[in-house]
mmCIF file of C-alpha atoms and ligand atoms in Angstrom:
data_model
loop_
_atom_site.group_PDB
_atom_site.id
_atom_site.type_symbol
_atom_site.label_atom_id
_atom_site.label_comp_id
_atom_site.label_asym_id
_atom_site.label_seq_id
_atom_site.Cartn_x
_atom_site.Cartn_y
_atom_site.Cartn_z
ATOM 1 C CA MET A 1 63.705 4.216 273.890
ATOM 2 C CA ILE A 2 66.586 2.513 272.131
ATOM 3 C CA GLY A 3 66.679 -1.045 270.858
ATOM 4 C CA PHE A 4 64.224 -3.512 269.472
ATOM 5 C CA GLY A 5 60.978 -4.921 270.759
ATOM 6 C CA ILE A 6 57.569 -6.258 269.903
ATOM 7 C CA LYS A 7 54.319 -4.373 270.134
ATOM 8 C CA SER A 8 50.783 -5.131 269.090
ATOM 9 C CA THR A 9 47.942 -2.930 268.023
ATOM 10 C CA VAL A 10 44.223 -3.573 267.387
ATOM 11 C CA ILE A 11 43.455 -3.683 263.681
ATOM 12 C CA LYS A 12 39.926 -5.090 263.763
ATOM 13 C CA SER A 13 37.164 -5.441 266.375
ATOM 14 C CA GLN A 14 33.689 -6.785 265.930
ATOM 15 C CA ILE A 15 30.805 -7.859 268.160
ATOM 16 C CA ILE A 16 29.627 -11.286 267.051
ATOM 17 C CA ALA A 17 26.047 -12.522 267.033
ATOM 18 C CA GLU A 18 26.697 -15.443 269.368
ATOM 19 C CA GLN A 19 25.873 -16.199 272.943
ATOM 20 C CA CYS A 20 28.619 -15.961 275.504
ATOM 21 C CA PRO A 21 29.403 -19.551 276.543
ATOM 22 C CA ASN A 22 29.989 -18.351 280.111
ATOM 23 C CA CYS A 23 27.088 -15.997 280.948
ATOM 24 C CA ASN A 24 24.764 -16.849 278.033
ATOM 25 C CA LYS A 25 24.176 -13.180 277.140
ATOM 26 C CA SER A 26 23.786 -12.317 273.451
ATOM 27 C CA ASN A 27 25.645 -9.643 271.507
ATOM 28 C CA THR A 28 28.182 -9.144 274.256
ATOM 29 C CA VAL A 29 31.144 -11.003 272.773
ATOM 30 C CA GLN A 30 33.687 -8.924 270.926
ATOM 31 C CA MET A 31 36.405 -10.348 268.685
ATOM 32 C CA ASN A 32 39.667 -8.410 268.598
ATOM 33 C CA ILE A 33 42.447 -8.911 266.073
ATOM 34 C CA PHE A 34 45.892 -7.525 266.804
ATOM 35 C CA GLN A 35 48.830 -6.992 264.515
ATOM 36 C CA ARG A 36 52.121 -7.765 266.189
ATOM 37 C CA TYR A 37 55.141 -5.940 264.824
ATOM 38 C CA VAL A 38 58.791 -5.431 265.554
ATOM 39 C CA TYR A 39 59.819 -1.914 266.377
ATOM 40 C CA CYS A 40 63.255 -0.380 266.519
ATOM 41 C CA LEU A 41 64.765 2.905 267.647
ATOM 42 C CA PHE A 42 62.249 5.388 269.056
ATOM 43 C CA LEU A 43 59.380 2.913 268.604
ATOM 44 C CA VAL A 44 59.473 3.117 264.805
ATOM 45 C CA PRO A 45 57.625 0.050 263.442
ATOM 46 C CA LEU A 46 60.075 -2.060 261.452
ATOM 47 C CA PHE A 47 57.978 -4.904 260.069
ATOM 48 C CA PRO A 48 54.812 -6.867 260.963
ATOM 49 C CA PHE A 49 55.110 -10.568 261.709
ATOM 50 C CA GLU A 50 51.838 -12.079 262.911
ATOM 51 C CA LYS A 51 48.221 -11.441 263.764
ATOM 52 C CA ILE A 52 46.836 -12.612 267.061
ATOM 53 C CA GLY A 53 43.529 -12.099 268.818
ATOM 54 C CA TYR A 54 40.970 -13.110 271.373
ATOM 55 C CA SER A 55 37.300 -12.755 272.142
ATOM 56 C CA GLN A 56 35.965 -11.048 275.217
ATOM 57 C CA CYS A 57 32.491 -10.785 276.703
ATOM 58 C CA SER A 58 31.654 -7.226 277.738
ATOM 59 C CA PHE A 59 29.276 -8.528 280.433
ATOM 60 C CA CYS A 60 31.157 -11.295 282.285
ATOM 61 C CA LYS A 61 34.631 -10.294 280.946
ATOM 62 C CA GLN A 62 35.465 -13.865 279.973
ATOM 63 C CA LEU A 63 38.423 -13.829 277.630
ATOM 64 C CA LEU A 64 39.008 -16.668 275.167
ATOM 65 C CA LYS A 65 42.139 -17.298 273.154
ATOM 66 C CA PRO A 66 41.594 -18.913 269.733
ATOM 67 C CA ARG A 67 42.380 -22.412 270.979
ATOM 68 C CA GLU A 68 39.859 -22.004 273.827
ATOM 69 C CA MET A 69 37.020 -20.776 271.605
ATOM 70 C CA PRO A 70 33.991 -22.895 270.776
ATOM 71 C CA ARG A 71 33.908 -23.934 267.121
ATOM 72 C CA SER A 72 31.411 -21.253 266.013
ATOM 73 C CA PHE A 73 33.643 -18.572 267.593
ATOM 74 C CA ALA A 74 36.767 -19.997 265.998
ATOM 75 C CA ILE A 75 35.205 -19.815 262.513
ATOM 76 C CA GLN A 76 34.256 -16.163 263.009
ATOM 77 C CA TYR A 77 37.669 -15.438 264.430
ATOM 78 C CA ALA A 78 39.368 -16.973 261.382
ATOM 79 C CA ASN A 79 37.124 -14.953 259.024
ATOM 80 C CA LEU A 80 37.761 -11.713 260.833
ATOM 81 C CA LYS A 81 41.489 -12.371 260.892
ATOM 82 C CA ALA A 82 41.481 -13.052 257.147
ATOM 83 C CA GLN A 83 39.611 -9.777 256.510
ATOM 84 C CA SER A 84 41.888 -7.650 258.648
ATOM 85 C CA LYS A 85 44.644 -6.021 256.664
ATOM 86 C CA THR A 86 48.195 -5.611 257.868
ATOM 87 C CA PRO A 87 48.566 -1.848 258.192
ATOM 88 C CA LEU A 88 51.081 -0.287 255.824
ATOM 89 C CA TRP A 89 52.604 1.816 258.586
ATOM 90 C CA SER A 90 53.908 -1.363 260.209
ATOM 91 C CA PHE A 91 56.474 -1.474 257.376
ATOM 92 C CA ALA A 92 57.538 2.157 257.943
ATOM 93 C CA GLY A 93 61.001 1.399 259.351
ATOM 94 C CA THR A 94 61.839 -1.151 256.669
ATOM 95 C CA GLY A 95 60.585 1.273 254.022
ATOM 96 C CA ALA A 96 62.788 4.026 255.430
ATOM 97 C CA ILE A 97 65.835 1.729 255.454
ATOM 98 C CA ILE A 98 65.238 0.695 251.835
ATOM 99 C CA LEU A 99 64.743 4.325 250.818
ATOM 100 C CA PHE A 100 67.946 5.322 252.601
ATOM 101 C CA ALA A 101 69.867 2.513 250.869
ATOM 102 C CA ILE A 102 68.521 3.635 247.470
ATOM 103 C CA ILE A 103 69.565 7.244 248.136
ATOM 104 C CA VAL A 104 73.056 6.184 249.281
ATOM 105 C CA ASN A 105 73.341 4.063 246.147
ATOM 106 C CA ILE A 106 72.275 6.937 243.881
ATOM 107 C CA VAL A 107 74.762 9.267 245.565
ATOM 108 C CA ASP A 108 77.498 6.631 245.083
ATOM 109 C CA LEU A 109 76.595 6.169 241.436
ATOM 110 C CA GLN A 110 76.885 9.908 240.854
ATOM 111 C CA LYS A 111 80.331 10.151 242.446
ATOM 112 C CA PRO A 112 82.441 9.391 239.325
ATOM 113 C CA GLN A 113 80.516 12.072 237.374
ATOM 114 C CA GLN A 114 81.132 14.593 240.156
ATOM 115 C CA PHE A 115 84.823 13.662 240.254
ATOM 116 C CA THR A 116 85.102 14.175 236.481
ATOM 117 C CA LYS A 117 83.809 17.729 236.907
ATOM 118 C CA MET A 118 86.211 18.360 239.797
ATOM 119 C CA ILE A 119 89.185 17.025 237.814
ATOM 120 C CA LEU A 120 88.320 19.212 234.825
ATOM 121 C CA SER A 121 87.936 22.336 236.972
ATOM 122 C CA PRO A 122 90.382 21.712 239.813
ATOM 123 C CA ARG A 123 91.084 23.923 242.793
ATOM 124 C CA VAL A 124 94.139 24.224 244.965
ATOM 125 C CA ASN A 125 93.663 22.259 248.218
ATOM 126 C CA ASP A 126 91.347 19.654 246.661
ATOM 127 C CA ILE A 127 92.207 16.422 248.457
ATOM 128 C CA TYR A 128 92.052 13.219 246.423
ATOM 129 C CA GLU A 129 91.712 9.863 248.108
ATOM 130 C CA ILE A 130 93.452 7.386 245.850
ATOM 131 C CA LYS A 131 93.309 3.626 245.810
ATOM 132 C CA GLN A 132 96.840 2.514 245.068
ATOM 133 C CA LYS A 133 97.942 -0.522 243.043
ATOM 134 C CA ASN A 134 98.920 -2.404 246.219
ATOM 135 C CA GLY A 135 95.373 -2.010 247.580
ATOM 136 C CA THR A 136 96.158 0.701 250.127
ATOM 137 C CA TYR A 137 94.641 4.171 250.220
ATOM 138 C CA THR A 138 96.399 7.486 250.497
ATOM 139 C CA LEU A 139 95.751 11.177 249.972
ATOM 140 C CA PHE A 140 97.002 13.679 247.426
ATOM 141 C CA LYS A 141 96.447 17.387 247.842
ATOM 142 C CA VAL A 142 96.430 19.776 244.880
ATOM 143 C CA ASP A 143 99.022 22.475 245.473
ATOM 144 C CA ASN A 144 99.386 23.914 241.985
ATOM 145 C CA ILE A 145 97.449 23.942 238.730
ATOM 146 C CA ALA A 146 99.145 24.639 235.400
ATOM 147 C CA HIS A 147 97.026 24.115 232.267
ATOM 148 C CA ASP A 148 96.393 20.386 231.995
ATOM 149 C CA THR A 149 98.709 19.356 234.785
ATOM 150 C CA LEU A 150 97.943 19.187 238.471
ATOM 151 C CA SER A 151 100.691 19.175 241.038
ATOM 152 C CA PHE A 152 99.936 17.138 244.165
ATOM 153 C CA LEU A 153 101.526 16.848 247.570
ATOM 154 C CA ALA A 154 101.476 13.263 248.795
ATOM 155 C CA TYR A 155 100.293 12.329 252.260
ATOM 156 C CA LYS A 156 102.707 10.688 254.671
ATOM 157 C CA TYR A 157 100.350 7.908 255.713
ATOM 158 C CA GLN A 158 98.514 5.097 253.999
ATOM 159 C CA SER A 159 95.627 2.998 255.130
ATOM 160 C CA ASP A 160 94.403 -0.443 254.171
ATOM 161 C CA LYS A 161 90.821 0.807 254.628
ATOM 162 C CA GLU A 162 88.772 3.302 252.663
ATOM 163 C CA ASP A 163 88.096 6.251 254.975
ATOM 164 C CA GLY A 164 90.944 5.038 257.166
ATOM 165 C CA LEU A 165 92.734 8.386 257.007
ATOM 166 C CA SER A 166 90.635 10.618 259.189
ATOM 167 C CA GLU A 167 93.179 13.058 260.631
ATOM 168 C CA ILE A 168 94.318 15.128 257.712
ATOM 169 C CA GLU A 169 96.932 17.612 258.770
ATOM 170 C CA ASP A 170 98.757 19.925 256.409
ATOM 171 C CA LYS A 171 102.120 19.053 257.900
ATOM 172 C CA ASN A 172 101.649 15.430 256.881
ATOM 173 C CA PHE A 173 101.496 16.218 253.164
ATOM 174 C CA ASN A 174 105.254 15.908 253.038
ATOM 175 C CA ALA A 175 105.792 12.651 251.159
ATOM 176 C CA GLY A 176 106.811 14.267 247.873
ATOM 177 C CA ARG A 177 105.300 16.156 244.962
ATOM 178 C CA TYR A 178 103.740 14.427 241.991
ATOM 179 C CA MET A 179 102.495 15.744 238.661
ATOM 180 C CA TYR A 180 99.420 14.303 237.024
ATOM 181 C CA LEU A 181 97.880 15.160 233.681
ATOM 182 C CA LYS A 182 94.134 15.710 233.896
ATOM 183 C CA SER A 183 93.721 13.000 231.243
ATOM 184 C CA LEU A 184 95.509 10.491 233.487
ATOM 185 C CA LEU A 185 93.312 11.494 236.434
ATOM 186 C CA LEU A 186 90.219 10.990 234.266
ATOM 187 C CA ASP A 187 91.453 7.484 233.390
ATOM 188 C CA MET A 188 92.082 6.750 237.082
ATOM 189 C CA ASN A 189 88.554 7.930 237.828
ATOM 190 C CA LYS A 190 87.172 5.576 235.165
ATOM 191 C CA ASN A 191 89.102 2.717 236.761
ATOM 192 C CA GLY A 192 87.703 3.489 240.202
ATOM 193 C CA GLU A 193 91.103 4.471 241.583
ATOM 194 C CA ILE A 194 89.793 7.831 242.802
ATOM 195 C CA VAL A 195 87.727 6.999 245.837
ATOM 196 C CA ASP A 196 86.897 10.522 246.901
ATOM 197 C CA ILE A 197 87.634 14.162 246.228
ATOM 198 C CA ASN A 198 87.240 16.564 249.106
ATOM 199 C CA ARG A 199 86.787 20.227 248.381
ATOM 200 C CA LYS A 200 86.346 22.887 251.001
ATOM 201 C CA TYR A 201 83.872 25.492 249.844
HETATM 202 ZN ZN1 LIG B 1 29.821 -13.424 279.148
#
């Protein structure tokens, strides 16, 4: 199932030592506390948001919501609700999202270090995504390596978005050849001008 919704699950049940106000039997009234939670894709619990509950007599089946309970029931209901813990699993989806965000962040933080390694040991056909001074992005492909200088073929197209250049065809690297010293590329990397380096292994 796709989308969002609300579900509830029993987290505490207890038979109370009170008479049922309807049938006057003893030890037949059970209090039930439910945790309501929001779920998302594939019924993964996202986060809990409230506890609800009711009492029910196992003999006459009378069901009472908190506001319908006699005072002695309401006190026991409040106690039971206070004792019942929100299950940790009800945060599972939120936990997973936070974890994912942390991992993405760590990967992003490691990018400049990776790029430094790739600049220092370049390979022909490495494709650099460069953020240009005017704020647009374009691609440079390594076509020759001579000592400390890399020769790049420039891509025909530019984009005003990062990742805006998805169709990378060889024939479009026809916008001129540029030479860059590794030291200049390392400076560009420090300045965040190298957005990505793609290497086919
Ligand atoms: Zn009853």
